[in-house]
Amino acid sequence: MYTAGIDIGSTTSKCVLLEDGEKILATSLVQAGTGTCGPSNAMDGLLREGQISSRELSCIVATGYGRNRYEGADMQVSELTCHGLGAHFLFPEARTVIDIGGQDAKVLTLNEKGRLVSFQMNDKCAAGTGRFLDVMAQILQLDIDQMESGCLKATTPVSISSTCTVFAETEVISQLSNGAAIPDILAGICDSVAARVASLARREGVRDPVCMTGGVARNGGVRSALGKALHKPLLYSPYSQFAGALGAALYGWVQQ
Ligand code: ADP
């Protein structure tokens, strides 16, 4: 039986095709989120990649910020439920999930069955989210993918003291004009995201093992800075950004 999950975020649409609730057959990602053609393009891409037609799908479950605007789904399920399910599938041992998306950051505590016990969320401020990285990448005229390789070359990370994205932007511009090296600025940006998210995680309480999900987890610089800030290793998978969509596909399978 095939089920599909679609996670419609603020910046990105992600889909996962699952067979019998246990095998990931295909994924798709379109860098356009809610209110755009991103969700339908992502679903078309998933069907192409999985080489199946929509009639063969038993269930499509939508999650994420834009889930209620998407008309192609059989049901809508909250992000927290789906992220918990998806993270548990990827990292069955994980008790803490740190999810950093384009517009918010969440820290989830799961029980041993992967059920959500409690959570903390930052959705009021761009600092400590992908938006912060996106703004900084723009100032530095870098592609978001180039930020990781850049910051791994840092020798003396600069300190970015502002917690506000707008002030931090000014700080980065002034570091640039003072001649700071780009890798050192990038490392400072990763440290800044890590400091914000670590304090959110401490508010929730960190239980081992800890895993990372969401698009920002793709950045090894942020992963390593956050690991240092929390003094522990963080589990990561190339499917981390798909955790919500994966959880949605799993939810659809359980309902059948
Ligand atoms: P949402 O569901 O809110 O759209 P995602 O969890 O899909 O968010 O994450 C999107 C964010 O991931 C973007 O804002 C971007 O900053 C970040 N991102 C995407 N790719 C990379 C990458 N290669 N390195 C670092 N960050 C990335």
mmCIF file of C-alpha atoms and ligand atoms in Angstrom:
data_model
loop_
_atom_site.group_PDB
_atom_site.id
_atom_site.type_symbol
_atom_site.label_atom_id
_atom_site.label_comp_id
_atom_site.label_asym_id
_atom_site.label_seq_id
_atom_site.Cartn_x
_atom_site.Cartn_y
_atom_site.Cartn_z
ATOM 1 C CA MET A 1 0.000 0.000 0.000
ATOM 2 C CA TYR A 2 1.311 3.432 -0.942
ATOM 3 C CA THR A 3 0.764 6.546 1.166
ATOM 4 C CA ALA A 4 2.093 10.051 0.567
ATOM 5 C CA GLY A 5 2.845 12.854 2.984
ATOM 6 C CA ILE A 6 3.226 16.487 2.001
ATOM 7 C CA ASP A 7 4.755 19.046 4.354
ATOM 8 C CA ILE A 8 3.888 22.540 3.163
ATOM 9 C CA GLY A 9 6.181 24.956 4.941
ATOM 10 C CA SER A 10 6.661 28.691 4.838
ATOM 11 C CA THR A 11 9.520 28.400 2.334
ATOM 12 C CA THR A 12 9.649 24.825 1.049
ATOM 13 C CA SER A 13 7.274 21.989 0.059
ATOM 14 C CA LYS A 14 8.440 18.464 0.809
ATOM 15 C CA CYS A 15 6.831 15.127 -0.119
ATOM 16 C CA VAL A 16 7.511 11.504 0.824
ATOM 17 C CA LEU A 17 6.126 8.350 -0.780
ATOM 18 C CA LEU A 18 5.950 5.401 1.599
ATOM 19 C CA GLU A 19 5.296 1.730 0.920
ATOM 20 C CA ASP A 20 3.499 -0.260 3.650
ATOM 21 C CA GLY A 21 4.482 2.275 6.292
ATOM 22 C CA GLU A 22 8.094 1.156 6.249
ATOM 23 C CA LYS A 23 9.918 1.836 3.012
ATOM 24 C CA ILE A 24 10.667 5.304 1.623
ATOM 25 C CA LEU A 25 10.217 4.945 -2.141
ATOM 26 C CA ALA A 26 10.651 8.558 -3.226
ATOM 27 C CA THR A 27 10.988 12.111 -1.970
ATOM 28 C CA SER A 28 10.597 15.502 -3.612
ATOM 29 C CA LEU A 29 11.398 19.021 -2.523
ATOM 30 C CA VAL A 30 10.432 22.320 -4.129
ATOM 31 C CA GLN A 31 11.790 25.577 -2.752
ATOM 32 C CA ALA A 32 8.412 27.293 -2.694
ATOM 33 C CA GLY A 33 6.002 26.976 0.193
ATOM 34 C CA THR A 34 2.417 27.781 1.051
ATOM 35 C CA GLY A 35 0.442 30.037 -1.279
ATOM 36 C CA THR A 36 2.570 29.125 -4.317
ATOM 37 C CA CYS A 37 2.555 26.317 -6.879
ATOM 38 C CA GLY A 38 5.278 24.643 -4.751
ATOM 39 C CA PRO A 39 2.962 22.082 -3.108
ATOM 40 C CA SER A 40 1.407 20.811 -6.355
ATOM 41 C CA ASN A 41 4.785 20.803 -8.128
ATOM 42 C CA ALA A 42 6.268 18.824 -5.232
ATOM 43 C CA MET A 43 3.445 16.262 -5.420
ATOM 44 C CA ASP A 44 3.824 15.955 -9.212
ATOM 45 C CA GLY A 45 7.561 15.479 -8.704
ATOM 46 C CA LEU A 46 6.939 12.764 -6.111
ATOM 47 C CA LEU A 47 4.679 10.775 -8.430
ATOM 48 C CA ARG A 48 7.224 11.088 -11.235
ATOM 49 C CA GLU A 49 10.070 10.019 -8.981
ATOM 50 C CA GLY A 50 8.068 7.106 -7.540
ATOM 51 C CA GLN A 51 6.732 6.168 -11.005
ATOM 52 C CA ILE A 52 3.179 5.791 -9.782
ATOM 53 C CA SER A 53 -0.096 7.569 -10.520
ATOM 54 C CA SER A 54 -2.164 9.424 -7.921
ATOM 55 C CA ARG A 55 -4.876 6.702 -8.236
ATOM 56 C CA GLU A 56 -2.461 4.198 -6.722
ATOM 57 C CA LEU A 57 -2.119 6.242 -3.526
ATOM 58 C CA SER A 58 -4.284 4.983 -0.646
ATOM 59 C CA CYS A 59 -4.009 8.241 1.233
ATOM 60 C CA ILE A 60 -2.406 11.675 1.013
ATOM 61 C CA VAL A 61 -1.843 13.503 4.297
ATOM 62 C CA ALA A 62 -0.897 17.177 4.435
ATOM 63 C CA THR A 63 0.974 18.815 7.278
ATOM 64 C CA GLY A 64 2.917 22.035 7.866
ATOM 65 C CA TYR A 65 2.006 25.686 7.975
ATOM 66 C CA GLY A 66 0.088 25.558 4.669
ATOM 67 C CA ARG A 67 -1.699 22.229 5.171
ATOM 68 C CA ASN A 68 -5.201 23.683 5.279
ATOM 69 C CA ARG A 69 -4.783 25.507 1.969
ATOM 70 C CA TYR A 70 -3.816 22.387 0.028
ATOM 71 C CA GLU A 71 -6.797 20.776 -1.645
ATOM 72 C CA GLY A 72 -5.116 17.589 -2.841
ATOM 73 C CA ALA A 73 -4.984 15.832 0.548
ATOM 74 C CA ASP A 74 -7.364 13.362 2.202
ATOM 75 C CA MET A 75 -6.584 14.746 5.637
ATOM 76 C CA GLN A 76 -4.595 17.393 7.470
ATOM 77 C CA VAL A 77 -2.516 16.629 10.539
ATOM 78 C CA SER A 78 -0.577 18.990 12.813
ATOM 79 C CA GLU A 79 3.135 19.562 12.264
ATOM 80 C CA LEU A 80 3.987 18.509 15.799
ATOM 81 C CA THR A 81 2.364 15.093 15.408
ATOM 82 C CA CYS A 82 3.974 14.518 12.009
ATOM 83 C CA HIS A 83 7.433 15.713 13.042
ATOM 84 C CA GLY A 84 7.306 13.430 16.073
ATOM 85 C CA LEU A 85 6.290 10.412 13.945
ATOM 86 C CA GLY A 86 8.847 11.160 11.229
ATOM 87 C CA ALA A 87 11.684 11.732 13.687
ATOM 88 C CA HIS A 88 10.827 8.487 15.507
ATOM 89 C CA PHE A 89 10.947 6.589 12.196
ATOM 90 C CA LEU A 90 14.371 8.037 11.334
ATOM 91 C CA PHE A 91 15.830 7.899 14.864
ATOM 92 C CA PRO A 92 13.835 5.379 16.945
ATOM 93 C CA GLU A 93 15.909 6.085 20.059
ATOM 94 C CA ALA A 94 15.588 9.891 19.964
ATOM 95 C CA ARG A 95 13.848 11.568 22.901
ATOM 96 C CA THR A 96 14.480 15.184 21.886
ATOM 97 C CA VAL A 97 13.806 16.505 18.387
ATOM 98 C CA ILE A 98 15.192 19.905 17.399
ATOM 99 C CA ASP A 99 13.398 21.082 14.271
ATOM 100 C CA ILE A 100 14.611 24.297 12.622
ATOM 101 C CA GLY A 101 12.515 25.351 9.649
ATOM 102 C CA GLY A 102 12.269 28.417 7.475
ATOM 103 C CA GLN A 103 10.201 30.427 9.894
ATOM 104 C CA ASP A 104 10.190 28.711 13.265
ATOM 105 C CA ALA A 105 12.156 26.447 15.547
ATOM 106 C CA LYS A 106 10.617 23.730 17.708
ATOM 107 C CA VAL A 107 11.963 21.413 20.369
ATOM 108 C CA LEU A 108 9.897 18.268 20.928
ATOM 109 C CA THR A 109 10.145 15.694 23.676
ATOM 110 C CA LEU A 110 9.082 12.191 22.608
ATOM 111 C CA ASN A 111 8.388 9.107 24.688
ATOM 112 C CA GLU A 112 9.860 5.706 23.816
ATOM 113 C CA LYS A 113 6.979 5.066 21.392
ATOM 114 C CA GLY A 114 7.641 8.310 19.549
ATOM 115 C CA ARG A 115 4.553 10.061 20.952
ATOM 116 C CA LEU A 116 4.801 13.771 21.668
ATOM 117 C CA VAL A 117 5.082 14.493 25.392
ATOM 118 C CA SER A 118 5.709 18.258 25.330
ATOM 119 C CA PHE A 119 7.288 20.960 23.183
ATOM 120 C CA GLN A 120 8.612 24.528 23.001
ATOM 121 C CA MET A 121 8.301 26.688 19.939
ATOM 122 C CA ASN A 122 9.802 29.929 18.653
ATOM 123 C CA ASP A 123 7.595 31.322 15.921
ATOM 124 C CA LYS A 124 7.664 35.020 16.783
ATOM 125 C CA CYS A 125 11.200 35.917 15.785
ATOM 126 C CA ALA A 126 13.386 35.108 12.771
ATOM 127 C CA ALA A 127 16.535 34.674 14.894
ATOM 128 C CA GLY A 128 17.337 30.997 15.331
ATOM 129 C CA THR A 129 15.406 29.996 12.198
ATOM 130 C CA GLY A 130 16.158 29.420 8.522
ATOM 131 C CA ARG A 131 14.989 32.965 7.818
ATOM 132 C CA PHE A 132 18.036 34.255 9.707
ATOM 133 C CA LEU A 133 20.333 32.138 7.513
ATOM 134 C CA ASP A 134 18.466 33.199 4.348
ATOM 135 C CA VAL A 135 18.871 36.908 5.197
ATOM 136 C CA MET A 136 22.574 36.467 5.975
ATOM 137 C CA ALA A 137 23.190 34.439 2.802
ATOM 138 C CA GLN A 138 21.647 37.288 0.817
ATOM 139 C CA ILE A 139 23.917 39.907 2.418
ATOM 140 C CA LEU A 140 26.969 37.745 1.778
ATOM 141 C CA GLN A 141 25.754 37.008 -1.764
ATOM 142 C CA LEU A 142 26.004 33.281 -1.170
ATOM 143 C CA ASP A 143 23.747 30.422 -2.039
ATOM 144 C CA ILE A 144 22.304 28.775 1.087
ATOM 145 C CA ASP A 145 24.153 25.553 0.124
ATOM 146 C CA GLN A 146 27.496 27.426 0.097
ATOM 147 C CA MET A 147 27.135 28.505 3.735
ATOM 148 C CA GLU A 148 28.158 25.115 5.101
ATOM 149 C CA SER A 149 31.401 24.675 3.167
ATOM 150 C CA GLY A 150 32.250 28.321 3.881
ATOM 151 C CA CYS A 151 31.896 28.128 7.647
ATOM 152 C CA LEU A 152 33.909 24.918 7.910
ATOM 153 C CA LYS A 153 36.938 26.978 6.795
ATOM 154 C CA ALA A 154 36.632 29.439 9.702
ATOM 155 C CA THR A 155 39.666 30.068 11.887
ATOM 156 C CA THR A 156 38.418 32.809 14.238
ATOM 157 C CA PRO A 157 34.615 32.975 14.242
ATOM 158 C CA VAL A 158 33.292 36.512 14.714
ATOM 159 C CA SER A 159 30.839 37.133 17.499
ATOM 160 C CA ILE A 160 27.363 38.307 16.508
ATOM 161 C CA SER A 161 25.869 39.694 19.669
ATOM 162 C CA SER A 162 22.450 40.925 18.463
ATOM 163 C CA THR A 163 19.614 38.529 18.981
ATOM 164 C CA CYS A 164 17.465 40.512 16.534
ATOM 165 C CA THR A 165 17.855 39.597 12.857
ATOM 166 C CA VAL A 166 17.677 43.228 11.726
ATOM 167 C CA PHE A 167 20.464 44.333 14.114
ATOM 168 C CA ALA A 168 22.478 41.195 13.361
ATOM 169 C CA GLU A 169 22.270 42.145 9.675
ATOM 170 C CA THR A 170 23.858 45.509 10.512
ATOM 171 C CA GLU A 171 26.555 43.732 12.540
ATOM 172 C CA VAL A 172 27.401 41.437 9.629
ATOM 173 C CA ILE A 173 27.626 44.391 7.240
ATOM 174 C CA SER A 174 29.970 46.172 9.639
ATOM 175 C CA GLN A 175 32.111 43.000 10.038
ATOM 176 C CA LEU A 176 32.338 42.835 6.237
ATOM 177 C CA SER A 177 33.401 46.434 5.985
ATOM 178 C CA ASN A 178 36.040 45.847 8.721
ATOM 179 C CA GLY A 179 37.521 43.120 6.531
ATOM 180 C CA ALA A 180 36.462 40.028 8.527
ATOM 181 C CA ALA A 181 36.898 36.832 6.525
ATOM 182 C CA ILE A 182 33.669 35.377 5.106
ATOM 183 C CA PRO A 183 34.214 31.925 6.714
ATOM 184 C CA ASP A 184 34.624 33.597 10.131
ATOM 185 C CA ILE A 185 31.412 35.567 9.608
ATOM 186 C CA LEU A 186 29.612 32.387 8.524
ATOM 187 C CA ALA A 187 30.788 30.575 11.635
ATOM 188 C CA GLY A 188 29.536 33.496 13.748
ATOM 189 C CA ILE A 189 26.139 33.218 12.015
ATOM 190 C CA CYS A 190 25.967 29.463 12.783
ATOM 191 C CA ASP A 191 26.938 30.122 16.421
ATOM 192 C CA SER A 192 24.202 32.741 16.671
ATOM 193 C CA VAL A 193 21.503 30.333 15.395
ATOM 194 C CA ALA A 194 22.865 27.627 17.714
ATOM 195 C CA ALA A 195 22.801 29.903 20.779
ATOM 196 C CA ARG A 196 19.146 30.818 20.180
ATOM 197 C CA VAL A 197 18.032 27.255 19.591
ATOM 198 C CA ALA A 198 20.092 25.867 22.490
ATOM 199 C CA SER A 199 18.306 28.205 24.878
ATOM 200 C CA LEU A 200 14.917 27.056 23.485
ATOM 201 C CA ALA A 201 16.068 23.434 23.954
ATOM 202 C CA ARG A 202 17.167 24.056 27.537
ATOM 203 C CA ARG A 203 13.767 25.573 28.270
ATOM 204 C CA GLU A 204 12.165 22.348 27.069
ATOM 205 C CA GLY A 205 14.755 20.111 28.774
ATOM 206 C CA VAL A 206 17.139 18.029 26.691
ATOM 207 C CA ARG A 207 16.818 14.235 26.879
ATOM 208 C CA ASP A 208 19.275 12.000 25.045
ATOM 209 C CA PRO A 209 19.581 11.049 22.289
ATOM 210 C CA VAL A 210 18.898 14.295 20.437
ATOM 211 C CA CYS A 211 18.152 14.490 16.718
ATOM 212 C CA MET A 212 17.835 17.393 14.283
ATOM 213 C CA THR A 213 15.124 17.822 11.658
ATOM 214 C CA GLY A 214 14.092 20.670 9.330
ATOM 215 C CA GLY A 215 15.939 22.360 6.485
ATOM 216 C CA VAL A 216 18.509 24.107 8.668
ATOM 217 C CA ALA A 217 19.786 20.691 9.826
ATOM 218 C CA ARG A 218 21.320 20.402 6.341
ATOM 219 C CA ASN A 219 23.914 22.925 7.408
ATOM 220 C CA GLY A 220 26.794 21.056 9.072
ATOM 221 C CA GLY A 221 28.035 24.338 10.552
ATOM 222 C CA VAL A 222 24.789 24.830 12.489
ATOM 223 C CA ARG A 223 24.756 21.144 13.497
ATOM 224 C CA SER A 224 28.243 21.340 14.875
ATOM 225 C CA ALA A 225 27.672 24.710 16.634
ATOM 226 C CA LEU A 226 24.472 23.405 18.234
ATOM 227 C CA GLY A 227 26.180 20.181 19.298
ATOM 228 C CA LYS A 228 28.879 22.274 20.984
ATOM 229 C CA ALA A 229 26.339 24.569 22.640
ATOM 230 C CA LEU A 230 24.446 21.580 24.075
ATOM 231 C CA HIS A 231 27.601 19.534 24.762
ATOM 232 C CA LYS A 232 26.274 16.482 22.967
ATOM 233 C CA PRO A 233 26.236 14.791 19.588
ATOM 234 C CA LEU A 234 23.183 15.386 17.401
ATOM 235 C CA LEU A 235 21.689 12.695 15.190
ATOM 236 C CA TYR A 236 21.163 13.718 11.577
ATOM 237 C CA SER A 237 19.957 11.996 8.411
ATOM 238 C CA PRO A 238 19.763 13.159 4.787
ATOM 239 C CA TYR A 239 15.999 12.680 5.313
ATOM 240 C CA SER A 240 15.949 15.138 8.237
ATOM 241 C CA GLN A 241 14.264 17.889 6.193
ATOM 242 C CA PHE A 242 11.594 15.346 5.207
ATOM 243 C CA ALA A 243 10.657 14.372 8.781
ATOM 244 C CA GLY A 244 7.289 16.178 8.666
ATOM 245 C CA ALA A 245 6.316 14.741 5.272
ATOM 246 C CA LEU A 246 7.481 11.302 6.356
ATOM 247 C CA GLY A 247 5.403 11.518 9.540
ATOM 248 C CA ALA A 248 2.386 12.558 7.435
ATOM 249 C CA ALA A 249 2.829 9.518 5.146
ATOM 250 C CA LEU A 250 3.145 7.279 8.226
ATOM 251 C CA TYR A 251 0.009 8.790 9.738
ATOM 252 C CA GLY A 252 -1.845 8.005 6.488
ATOM 253 C CA TRP A 253 -0.656 4.402 6.619
ATOM 254 C CA VAL A 254 -1.784 3.931 10.245
ATOM 255 C CA GLN A 255 -5.249 5.276 9.328
ATOM 256 C CA GLN A 256 -5.787 2.743 6.491
HETATM 257 P P1 ADP B 1 9.697 25.233 6.133
HETATM 258 O O1 ADP B 1 9.004 23.905 6.347
HETATM 259 O O2 ADP B 1 9.366 26.252 7.177
HETATM 260 O O3 ADP B 1 9.573 25.777 4.756
HETATM 261 P P2 ADP B 1 12.217 23.750 6.100
HETATM 262 O O4 ADP B 1 12.294 22.856 7.303
HETATM 263 O O5 ADP B 1 11.948 23.093 4.805
HETATM 264 O O6 ADP B 1 11.228 24.955 6.404
HETATM 265 O O7 ADP B 1 13.595 24.553 6.023
HETATM 266 C C1 ADP B 1 13.761 25.630 5.144
HETATM 267 C C2 ADP B 1 14.979 26.374 5.559
HETATM 268 O O8 ADP B 1 16.086 25.499 5.451
HETATM 269 C C3 ADP B 1 15.318 27.567 4.663
HETATM 270 O O9 ADP B 1 14.856 28.748 5.272
HETATM 271 C C4 ADP B 1 16.831 27.565 4.595
HETATM 272 O O10 ADP B 1 17.364 28.567 5.407
HETATM 273 C C5 ADP B 1 17.235 26.236 5.185
HETATM 274 N N1 ADP B 1 18.050 25.452 4.256
HETATM 275 C C6 ADP B 1 17.685 24.814 3.156
HETATM 276 N N2 ADP B 1 18.748 24.225 2.570
HETATM 277 C C7 ADP B 1 19.800 24.490 3.330
HETATM 278 C C8 ADP B 1 21.168 24.170 3.266
HETATM 279 N N3 ADP B 1 21.697 23.439 2.300
HETATM 280 N N4 ADP B 1 21.955 24.648 4.254
HETATM 281 C C9 ADP B 1 21.424 25.387 5.257
HETATM 282 N N5 ADP B 1 20.149 25.700 5.348
HETATM 283 C C10 ADP B 1 19.336 25.271 4.415
#
